[in-house]
Amino acid sequence: MSEKNIKGKVYLVGAGPGDPGLLTLRGKYLLQRAEVVFYDYLVNKKLLKHVPDTAKLIYVGKKGGGLHAYTQEGINQLLVEYGTSGKRVVRLKGGDPFIFGRGAEEIQELVEAGVDFEVVPGVTSATAAATYAGIPITHRGYTTSVAFVTGHEATGKRESTVAWDKLATGAGTIVVYMGIKNLPIITSKLLEHGRAPETPVAVVRWASTPIQRSVVGTLATITDVVREAGITPPALVIVGEVVNLRDTVDWFERRPLFGKRMVVTRTREQASELVSLLEENGADCLEYSTIHIKPVDDYSLLDHAVQNMSSYDWILFTSLNAITYFFKRLEAIGQDSRILAGCCIGAVGRATADELLKHGIRADLIPEKFTGAGLAESLIAGDMSGKHVLLPRAEKAMETLPEMLQDAGAAVTVTPVYRNIPPQGRKDELREELVDGNIELVTFTSSSTVTNFLTMIDATNEQELHQLLDGVKLAAIGPVTAETIQKNGLNVDIQPDNYTIPDMVAAIVGHYRPDET
């Protein structure tokens, strides 16, 4: 091991303005290999999912009013301490470390202590706030110059180093960081030095996040607009004629699900498609996995079936998890998809069929109705009498499919390949979100997500259950899931005609914006 590795290294990484998708690839790479991570108040906590479970997370956020987890001096000391201990340290900072981020101050301490370092730029809040508010900070028809300025200079400075007399008319667009507290002073300085009172001004709070909020006024009115709207930090101020383009360019806050907080109850491994599609439409997604998938303790039934695979006419897959764990077991016992040669393959829906294609298997049958009953009906439409069917599935599952096939004369072998385990933890957090009325909608993609969600929120009786879910809309992916919701005394507000994740999201969008579907 080299001396540099023994000494450790500190990486100052720009986390961007809030949208986790704006993290650089270099930043993600370093987070995935970090041993210690120091993160700020403005850092989106979703970025921490890239950090290994073994890494130490240290919150060093600083908020206005002196509400600091650590002072800047304390942070500097911690960086030196861990940097000299041989650790890979990531200092995750909102925006860009070198644009009003005190990155240079921290590096000066590291250099003095002989600690190796690297700086990774991030998307700065100024460009993000303007872009996500629909304001191009430069435009050939309006201005070709822009200035970034802080509205909150270092404590103890006797006088401002901002040349307001030159800045007021010297830059077409002015973006002020941390300017809300001093907004009356900033506007008066610009007006005093020649900027026109009717100059458009926008203020953007929590830029690029689902709780972004933008207000618009002029230099003469913006202080009153901000006060009346209750805008508080963190927010940026954008001054200039380019603000007039907001009505044309605005895109972020116009998305159909913008700002609506939605709970995704799917397994953590399978939530990504649903979350990404909802977020693409502006939703603020909270992931509360109601299911943990584990292998079964005993695979003897499946192993025996695999040894006699040639005796089966059909093998049916009713979930992505069934496919995953079926093929994992094949690999474990030295087999692969070739063993399925000569056997017809049925998939409950398009997503399941697409998953089979990843293993080189093309489904022979996909029913029109993407349910177990729909799959059974499609099979029974042919002659199933005397047919042998293998059904790898969850340890506990509905019996509709095997019972319908057996009634039609088929011999069905059910082999459990995985089990659903209710997750532990985060129950109090979920209940708090519901009690506070923060949740707009909860999505359910299976009956087990419904059952486990109700267990998680721990309502003691039906009255409390209805109180917790008062005003919360419920979306079910299909009729089986919807039936489970209704059996628990709740109403289904949204259900797609086709039982897929994209169709579910389309139905949710259509519920809120019927004119766009």
XYZ file of C-alpha atoms in Angstrom:
517
model
C 0.000 0.000 0.000
C 1.343 3.405 -0.967
C 2.090 6.188 1.506
C -0.718 8.261 -0.049
C -3.275 5.542 0.683
C -1.982 5.128 4.237
C -2.341 8.868 4.823
C -5.881 8.908 3.527
C -7.481 11.459 1.301
C -10.306 13.989 1.499
C -12.594 14.537 -1.499
C -14.640 17.740 -1.590
C -17.628 16.733 -3.719
C -20.283 19.091 -5.028
C -23.670 17.479 -4.408
C -25.540 19.839 -6.699
C -28.582 21.936 -5.819
C -30.949 19.243 -4.544
C -32.051 16.986 -7.384
C -30.065 13.754 -6.740
C -29.881 13.168 -10.488
C -27.584 16.179 -10.841
C -24.699 14.548 -8.950
C -21.690 14.024 -11.211
C -20.536 10.524 -12.117
C -17.244 11.254 -10.369
C -19.126 12.238 -7.237
C -21.167 9.032 -7.300
C -18.011 6.949 -7.808
C -16.378 8.497 -4.745
C -19.471 8.092 -2.566
C -19.608 4.403 -3.458
C -16.061 3.978 -2.150
C -16.179 6.315 0.835
C -15.285 5.237 4.353
C -16.408 8.483 5.978
C -18.925 11.017 4.622
C -19.532 14.516 5.988
C -22.728 15.968 4.538
C -24.462 19.341 4.693
C -27.968 20.597 5.403
C -28.591 21.309 1.710
C -27.512 17.832 0.552
C -30.352 15.592 -0.633
C -30.361 12.571 1.682
C -31.156 10.316 -1.289
C -27.515 10.698 -2.330
C -26.483 8.773 0.768
C -27.890 5.581 -0.731
C -24.704 5.434 -2.814
C -22.603 5.188 0.357
C -21.557 1.704 1.584
C -23.331 0.440 4.693
C -19.955 0.198 6.395
C -19.172 3.899 5.950
C -19.520 6.407 8.766
C -21.991 9.219 8.111
C -21.493 12.513 9.927
C -23.995 15.351 9.581
C -22.300 18.754 9.665
C -25.152 20.919 8.417
C -25.316 24.648 9.082
C -28.605 26.556 9.046
C -29.432 30.206 9.531
C -29.853 31.593 13.020
C -26.805 29.782 14.361
C -28.417 26.329 14.140
C -25.197 24.506 13.339
C -24.365 20.850 13.908
C -20.717 21.988 13.789
C -19.035 25.328 13.350
C -16.844 25.786 10.289
C -13.772 25.493 12.525
C -15.154 22.226 13.899
C -15.704 20.855 10.410
C -12.174 21.790 9.402
C -10.809 19.971 12.435
C -12.840 16.822 11.675
C -11.662 16.751 8.061
C -8.045 16.961 9.168
C -8.592 14.332 11.870
C -10.152 11.764 9.547
C -7.911 12.725 6.623
C -4.816 11.871 8.651
C -6.276 8.580 9.892
C -5.896 6.758 6.581
C -9.566 7.003 5.588
C -11.213 7.798 2.256
C -13.244 10.841 3.281
C -15.944 12.515 1.196
C -16.984 16.022 2.156
C -20.365 16.282 0.419
C -21.349 19.919 -0.060
C -24.507 21.394 -1.540
C -24.043 23.034 -4.938
C -20.416 23.559 -5.916
C -17.629 23.596 -3.268
C -15.972 26.672 -4.785
C -19.033 28.873 -5.310
C -19.884 30.320 -1.903
C -19.311 26.852 -0.468
C -16.257 27.540 1.728
C -14.430 24.776 -0.090
C -11.223 26.794 -0.344
C -11.253 27.463 3.408
C -11.439 23.732 4.123
C -8.672 22.976 1.629
C -6.400 25.548 3.247
C -6.698 23.619 6.514
C -6.017 20.318 4.745
C -2.944 21.708 3.004
C -1.574 23.067 6.259
C -2.049 19.635 7.864
C -0.483 17.820 4.912
C -3.678 15.967 3.958
C -4.105 14.908 0.332
C -7.301 16.170 -1.322
C -9.327 16.390 -4.517
C -12.168 18.722 -5.497
C -15.120 17.537 -7.605
C -17.280 20.360 -9.015
C -21.044 20.292 -8.651
C -23.963 21.972 -10.393
C -24.157 25.315 -8.635
C -27.448 26.500 -7.189
C -27.522 29.655 -9.330
C -27.771 27.911 -12.671
C -30.044 25.209 -11.263
C -32.446 27.665 -9.626
C -32.733 29.651 -12.829
C -33.085 26.589 -15.057
C -35.627 24.832 -12.850
C -37.624 28.049 -12.523
C -37.719 28.388 -16.304
C -35.300 31.326 -16.466
C -32.266 31.262 -18.807
C -29.676 33.410 -17.012
C -28.255 34.452 -20.368
C -30.097 35.022 -23.643
C -28.835 36.838 -26.741
C -32.021 38.862 -26.929
C -31.742 40.037 -23.313
C -28.210 39.832 -21.916
C -24.854 38.184 -22.432
C -23.461 38.857 -18.967
C -24.215 37.383 -15.558
C -22.843 37.975 -12.071
C -22.984 35.757 -8.978
C -22.938 37.547 -5.644
C -23.522 36.547 -2.039
C -26.127 38.316 0.011
C -24.525 37.100 3.213
C -20.867 38.062 3.585
C -18.465 36.815 6.236
C -19.323 37.747 9.805
C -17.205 40.591 11.190
C -16.493 42.396 7.905
C -16.639 46.148 8.507
C -17.991 46.943 5.063
C -19.271 45.088 2.037
C -16.798 44.078 -0.666
C -19.626 43.988 -3.204
C -19.262 46.920 -5.582
C -22.964 47.671 -5.820
C -22.323 50.830 -7.833
C -20.684 48.783 -10.601
C -22.783 45.638 -10.209
C -26.181 47.340 -10.423
C -25.886 48.161 -14.119
C -22.707 46.277 -15.011
C -24.275 42.809 -15.353
C -27.410 41.940 -17.292
C -28.381 39.148 -14.892
C -27.516 39.159 -11.200
C -27.926 36.011 -9.113
C -27.774 36.517 -5.356
C -26.982 33.563 -3.095
C -28.281 33.585 0.487
C -30.037 36.883 -0.100
C -33.449 36.487 1.549
C -32.497 37.911 4.935
C -30.925 40.991 3.357
C -33.317 41.298 0.403
C -34.525 44.829 1.340
C -30.910 46.039 1.518
C -29.963 44.326 -1.755
C -32.874 45.793 -3.705
C -32.287 49.266 -2.273
C -28.586 49.113 -3.232
C -29.426 48.126 -6.803
C -32.067 50.843 -7.071
C -29.755 53.418 -5.506
C -27.094 52.727 -8.117
C -29.274 52.946 -11.187
C -31.114 49.669 -11.765
C -34.670 50.389 -12.894
C -37.480 49.758 -10.335
C -39.448 47.750 -12.931
C -36.562 45.263 -13.422
C -38.055 41.743 -13.094
C -36.912 39.658 -10.108
C -37.517 35.989 -9.273
C -36.906 34.238 -5.979
C -36.551 30.440 -6.037
C -36.682 28.356 -2.857
C -35.310 24.785 -2.631
C -34.397 24.814 -6.316
C -34.640 21.558 -8.299
C -36.479 19.688 -5.534
C -40.149 18.617 -5.412
C -40.792 21.383 -2.871
C -39.359 24.110 -5.105
C -41.344 27.332 -4.982
C -40.866 30.378 -7.188
C -42.268 33.886 -6.917
C -41.816 36.810 -9.293
C -41.924 40.589 -8.816
C -39.824 43.644 -9.604
C -37.030 45.381 -7.748
C -39.661 47.718 -6.355
C -42.043 44.944 -5.214
C -40.105 41.712 -4.628
C -39.497 42.319 -0.908
C -43.233 42.553 -0.309
C -43.936 39.572 -2.609
C -41.480 37.381 -0.707
C -42.831 38.431 2.668
C -46.461 37.844 1.674
C -45.610 34.443 0.147
C -43.723 33.373 3.274
C -40.559 32.521 1.333
C -37.704 31.606 3.674
C -34.153 30.307 3.096
C -32.720 28.474 1.304
C -33.544 30.610 -1.719
C -31.802 32.446 -4.549
C -32.635 35.808 -6.070
C -32.454 36.316 -9.838
C -32.491 39.889 -11.124
C -32.765 40.790 -14.804
C -34.920 40.974 -17.901
C -34.448 37.223 -18.498
C -36.987 36.626 -15.718
C -39.644 37.665 -18.275
C -38.952 34.399 -20.142
C -40.280 32.316 -17.234
C -43.809 32.214 -18.683
C -42.433 30.617 -21.838
C -39.613 28.430 -20.523
C -41.068 27.228 -17.194
C -41.186 23.440 -17.240
C -40.324 22.035 -13.827
C -43.208 23.345 -11.752
C -45.726 22.627 -14.522
C -45.288 18.867 -14.414
C -48.568 17.077 -13.611
C -47.511 15.575 -10.263
C -45.276 18.438 -9.156
C -44.925 18.693 -5.394
C -47.249 15.779 -4.622
C -45.709 13.505 -2.013
C -46.326 9.850 -2.794
C -45.440 6.671 -0.929
C -44.006 3.774 -2.942
C -44.470 0.471 -1.123
C -42.744 -1.826 -3.603
C -39.641 -3.790 -2.670
C -36.501 -1.674 -2.644
C -35.055 -3.697 -5.534
C -38.141 -3.214 -7.721
C -39.136 0.332 -6.766
C -36.774 2.085 -9.174
C -39.018 2.006 -12.267
C -42.090 3.226 -10.375
C -40.135 5.902 -8.518
C -38.379 7.178 -11.638
C -41.610 7.425 -13.629
C -43.442 9.222 -10.828
C -40.534 11.597 -10.273
C -40.304 12.227 -14.011
C -43.809 13.634 -13.699
C -42.866 15.776 -10.703
C -43.851 13.623 -7.710
C -41.942 13.648 -4.440
C -41.486 9.935 -3.753
C -40.939 8.407 -0.335
C -39.782 4.801 -0.517
C -41.166 2.622 2.265
C -40.458 -0.917 1.238
C -43.206 -3.071 2.726
C -41.612 -6.289 1.527
C -38.187 -7.795 1.905
C -37.566 -10.717 -0.413
C -35.599 -13.669 0.936
C -34.858 -17.132 -0.432
C -36.769 -20.046 1.061
C -35.013 -22.263 3.577
C -35.637 -25.465 1.635
C -35.362 -25.857 -2.159
C -35.875 -29.623 -2.216
C -39.267 -29.348 -3.964
C -37.833 -27.185 -6.722
C -34.712 -29.319 -7.059
C -36.851 -32.421 -7.508
C -38.979 -30.651 -10.107
C -35.882 -29.499 -12.004
C -34.581 -33.073 -12.105
C -37.858 -34.087 -13.734
C -38.348 -31.002 -15.914
C -39.014 -33.072 -19.026
C -42.256 -34.281 -17.440
C -43.792 -30.802 -17.354
C -45.855 -29.355 -20.170
C -45.919 -25.818 -18.766
C -43.901 -23.689 -16.330
C -45.657 -20.493 -15.199
C -44.073 -17.334 -13.832
C -46.320 -14.876 -11.990
C -43.762 -12.365 -10.673
C -40.314 -10.915 -11.281
C -39.152 -12.358 -7.964
C -40.185 -15.863 -9.005
C -37.998 -15.549 -12.095
C -35.061 -14.131 -10.150
C -35.011 -16.833 -7.504
C -35.844 -19.664 -9.901
C -32.824 -18.906 -12.058
C -30.622 -18.262 -9.026
C -31.425 -21.777 -7.887
C -30.746 -23.202 -11.338
C -27.305 -21.603 -11.238
C -26.664 -22.892 -7.721
C -27.295 -26.495 -8.774
C -25.272 -26.219 -11.981
C -28.138 -25.794 -14.440
C -29.275 -23.039 -16.799
C -32.190 -22.124 -19.055
C -31.450 -24.972 -21.475
C -33.171 -27.327 -19.049
C -36.485 -25.691 -19.987
C -36.229 -26.899 -23.596
C -39.440 -28.605 -24.652
C -41.497 -26.945 -21.919
C -44.010 -24.179 -22.696
C -43.527 -20.964 -20.748
C -46.305 -18.744 -19.419
C -45.825 -15.216 -18.035
C -48.454 -13.291 -16.093
C -47.714 -10.005 -17.879
C -45.426 -8.021 -20.148
C -42.961 -7.045 -17.401
C -42.603 -10.688 -16.397
C -42.128 -11.710 -20.009
C -39.463 -9.020 -20.469
C -37.633 -10.353 -17.415
C -37.642 -13.845 -18.901
C -36.016 -12.472 -22.057
C -33.009 -11.493 -19.941
C -32.497 -15.235 -19.408
C -32.915 -16.027 -23.093
C -36.479 -17.260 -22.657
C -39.396 -16.015 -24.771
C -42.803 -16.571 -23.185
C -45.208 -18.739 -25.167
C -48.216 -17.230 -23.440
C -49.013 -13.766 -22.036
C -52.673 -13.359 -21.057
C -54.791 -10.347 -21.975
C -55.532 -9.835 -18.288
C -52.279 -9.597 -16.328
C -53.449 -11.598 -13.295
C -53.147 -15.161 -12.065
C -56.777 -15.731 -12.955
C -56.187 -14.212 -16.390
C -53.278 -16.587 -16.963
C -55.387 -19.558 -15.884
C -58.247 -18.541 -18.176
C -55.896 -18.294 -21.160
C -54.531 -21.762 -20.467
C -57.941 -23.301 -19.852
C -59.094 -21.946 -23.226
C -56.995 -24.801 -24.563
C -57.177 -28.360 -23.245
C -55.385 -28.588 -19.856
C -56.714 -32.024 -18.962
C -53.800 -34.251 -17.974
C -51.245 -31.464 -18.436
C -48.436 -31.121 -15.901
C -47.730 -27.593 -14.717
C -44.834 -26.269 -12.631
C -45.511 -23.085 -10.659
C -42.460 -21.535 -8.920
C -43.763 -18.730 -6.715
C -43.755 -17.091 -3.280
C -43.951 -19.242 -0.175
C -47.332 -17.679 0.589
C -49.509 -16.700 -2.356
C -53.101 -16.706 -3.547
C -54.362 -20.095 -4.658
C -56.552 -18.850 -7.518
C -54.205 -19.895 -10.346
C -53.373 -23.470 -9.198
C -56.966 -24.159 -8.132
C -58.412 -23.031 -11.493
C -55.919 -25.215 -13.370
C -56.575 -28.213 -11.146
C -60.311 -27.809 -11.648
C -59.607 -27.919 -15.397
C -57.863 -31.289 -14.995
C -54.221 -30.176 -14.816
C -51.687 -31.549 -12.338
C -50.025 -28.533 -10.685
C -46.751 -28.662 -8.759
C -46.249 -25.573 -6.599
C -42.620 -24.954 -5.599
C -41.834 -22.014 -3.277
C -38.703 -20.183 -4.454
C -38.833 -17.020 -2.305
C -40.643 -15.574 0.687
C -41.943 -12.142 1.624
C -40.643 -10.804 4.926
C -42.324 -7.733 6.454
C -39.606 -5.073 6.895
C -38.513 -3.689 10.211
C -37.908 -0.030 11.084
C -39.157 3.340 9.775
C -42.683 2.651 11.068
C -42.712 5.744 13.269
C -41.438 7.853 10.387
C -44.221 6.656 8.088
C -46.925 7.222 10.706
C -45.594 10.723 11.351
C -45.835 11.611 7.663
C -49.457 10.421 7.632
C -50.385 12.148 10.885
C -48.911 15.414 9.626
C -50.976 15.164 6.440
C -47.921 15.182 4.183
C -48.923 12.230 1.994
C -50.970 12.742 -1.157
C -51.073 9.157 -2.442
C -49.916 5.615 -1.651
C -49.149 3.144 -4.439
C -49.703 -0.605 -4.085
C -48.345 -3.144 -6.558
C -49.453 -6.379 -4.879
C -51.719 -7.663 -2.137
C -48.741 -8.205 0.150
C -47.737 -4.539 -0.136
C -51.207 -3.624 1.100
C -51.152 -6.056 4.012
C -47.657 -5.106 5.118
C -48.305 -1.371 4.736
C -51.278 -1.641 7.077
C -49.074 -3.528 9.519
C -46.427 -0.821 9.304
C -48.757 2.069 10.097
C -50.051 0.050 13.084
C -53.590 1.406 13.300
C -55.260 -0.003 16.408
C -58.768 0.041 14.931
C -60.704 0.911 11.784
C -61.424 4.447 12.988
C -57.734 5.207 13.481
C -56.940 3.656 10.102
C -59.379 5.997 8.369
C -58.015 8.957 10.333
C -54.441 8.177 9.256
C -55.478 7.818 5.610
C -57.929 10.711 5.586
C -57.395 12.616 2.345
C -54.793 10.102 1.121
C -55.546 8.591 -2.281
C -54.808 4.906 -2.882
C -53.602 3.493 -6.206
C -53.729 -0.230 -6.991
C -51.936 -1.821 -9.918
C -54.718 -4.308 -10.613
C -57.964 -5.940 -9.434
C -56.372 -8.440 -7.050
C -54.510 -5.677 -5.236
C -57.627 -3.497 -5.307
C -59.672 -6.294 -3.771
C -57.229 -6.554 -0.866
C -57.496 -2.790 -0.270
C -61.278 -2.977 -0.274
C -61.347 -5.988 2.050
C -59.589 -3.775 4.591
C -62.404 -1.232 4.422
C -60.609 1.261 2.185
C -61.432 2.759 -1.197
C -59.363 2.472 -4.358
C -59.038 5.840 -6.060
C -56.846 4.883 -9.023
C -56.491 1.634 -10.963
C -55.147 1.261 -14.516
C -56.877 -0.748 -17.225
C -53.623 -2.597 -17.917
C -51.760 -3.934 -14.908
C -48.239 -2.594 -15.504
C -46.094 0.037 -13.793
C -46.135 2.464 -16.777
C -49.925 2.121 -17.059
C -50.275 2.689 -13.317
C -48.254 5.902 -13.531
C -50.286 6.999 -16.561
C -53.473 6.435 -14.570
C -52.104 8.494 -11.668
C -51.162 11.334 -14.034
C -54.590 11.093 -15.649
C -56.243 11.351 -12.250
C -54.585 14.693 -11.577
C -54.441 15.974 -15.160
C -57.284 14.297 -17.067
C -56.759 16.712 -19.964
C -53.259 15.290 -20.571
C -54.301 11.661 -21.082
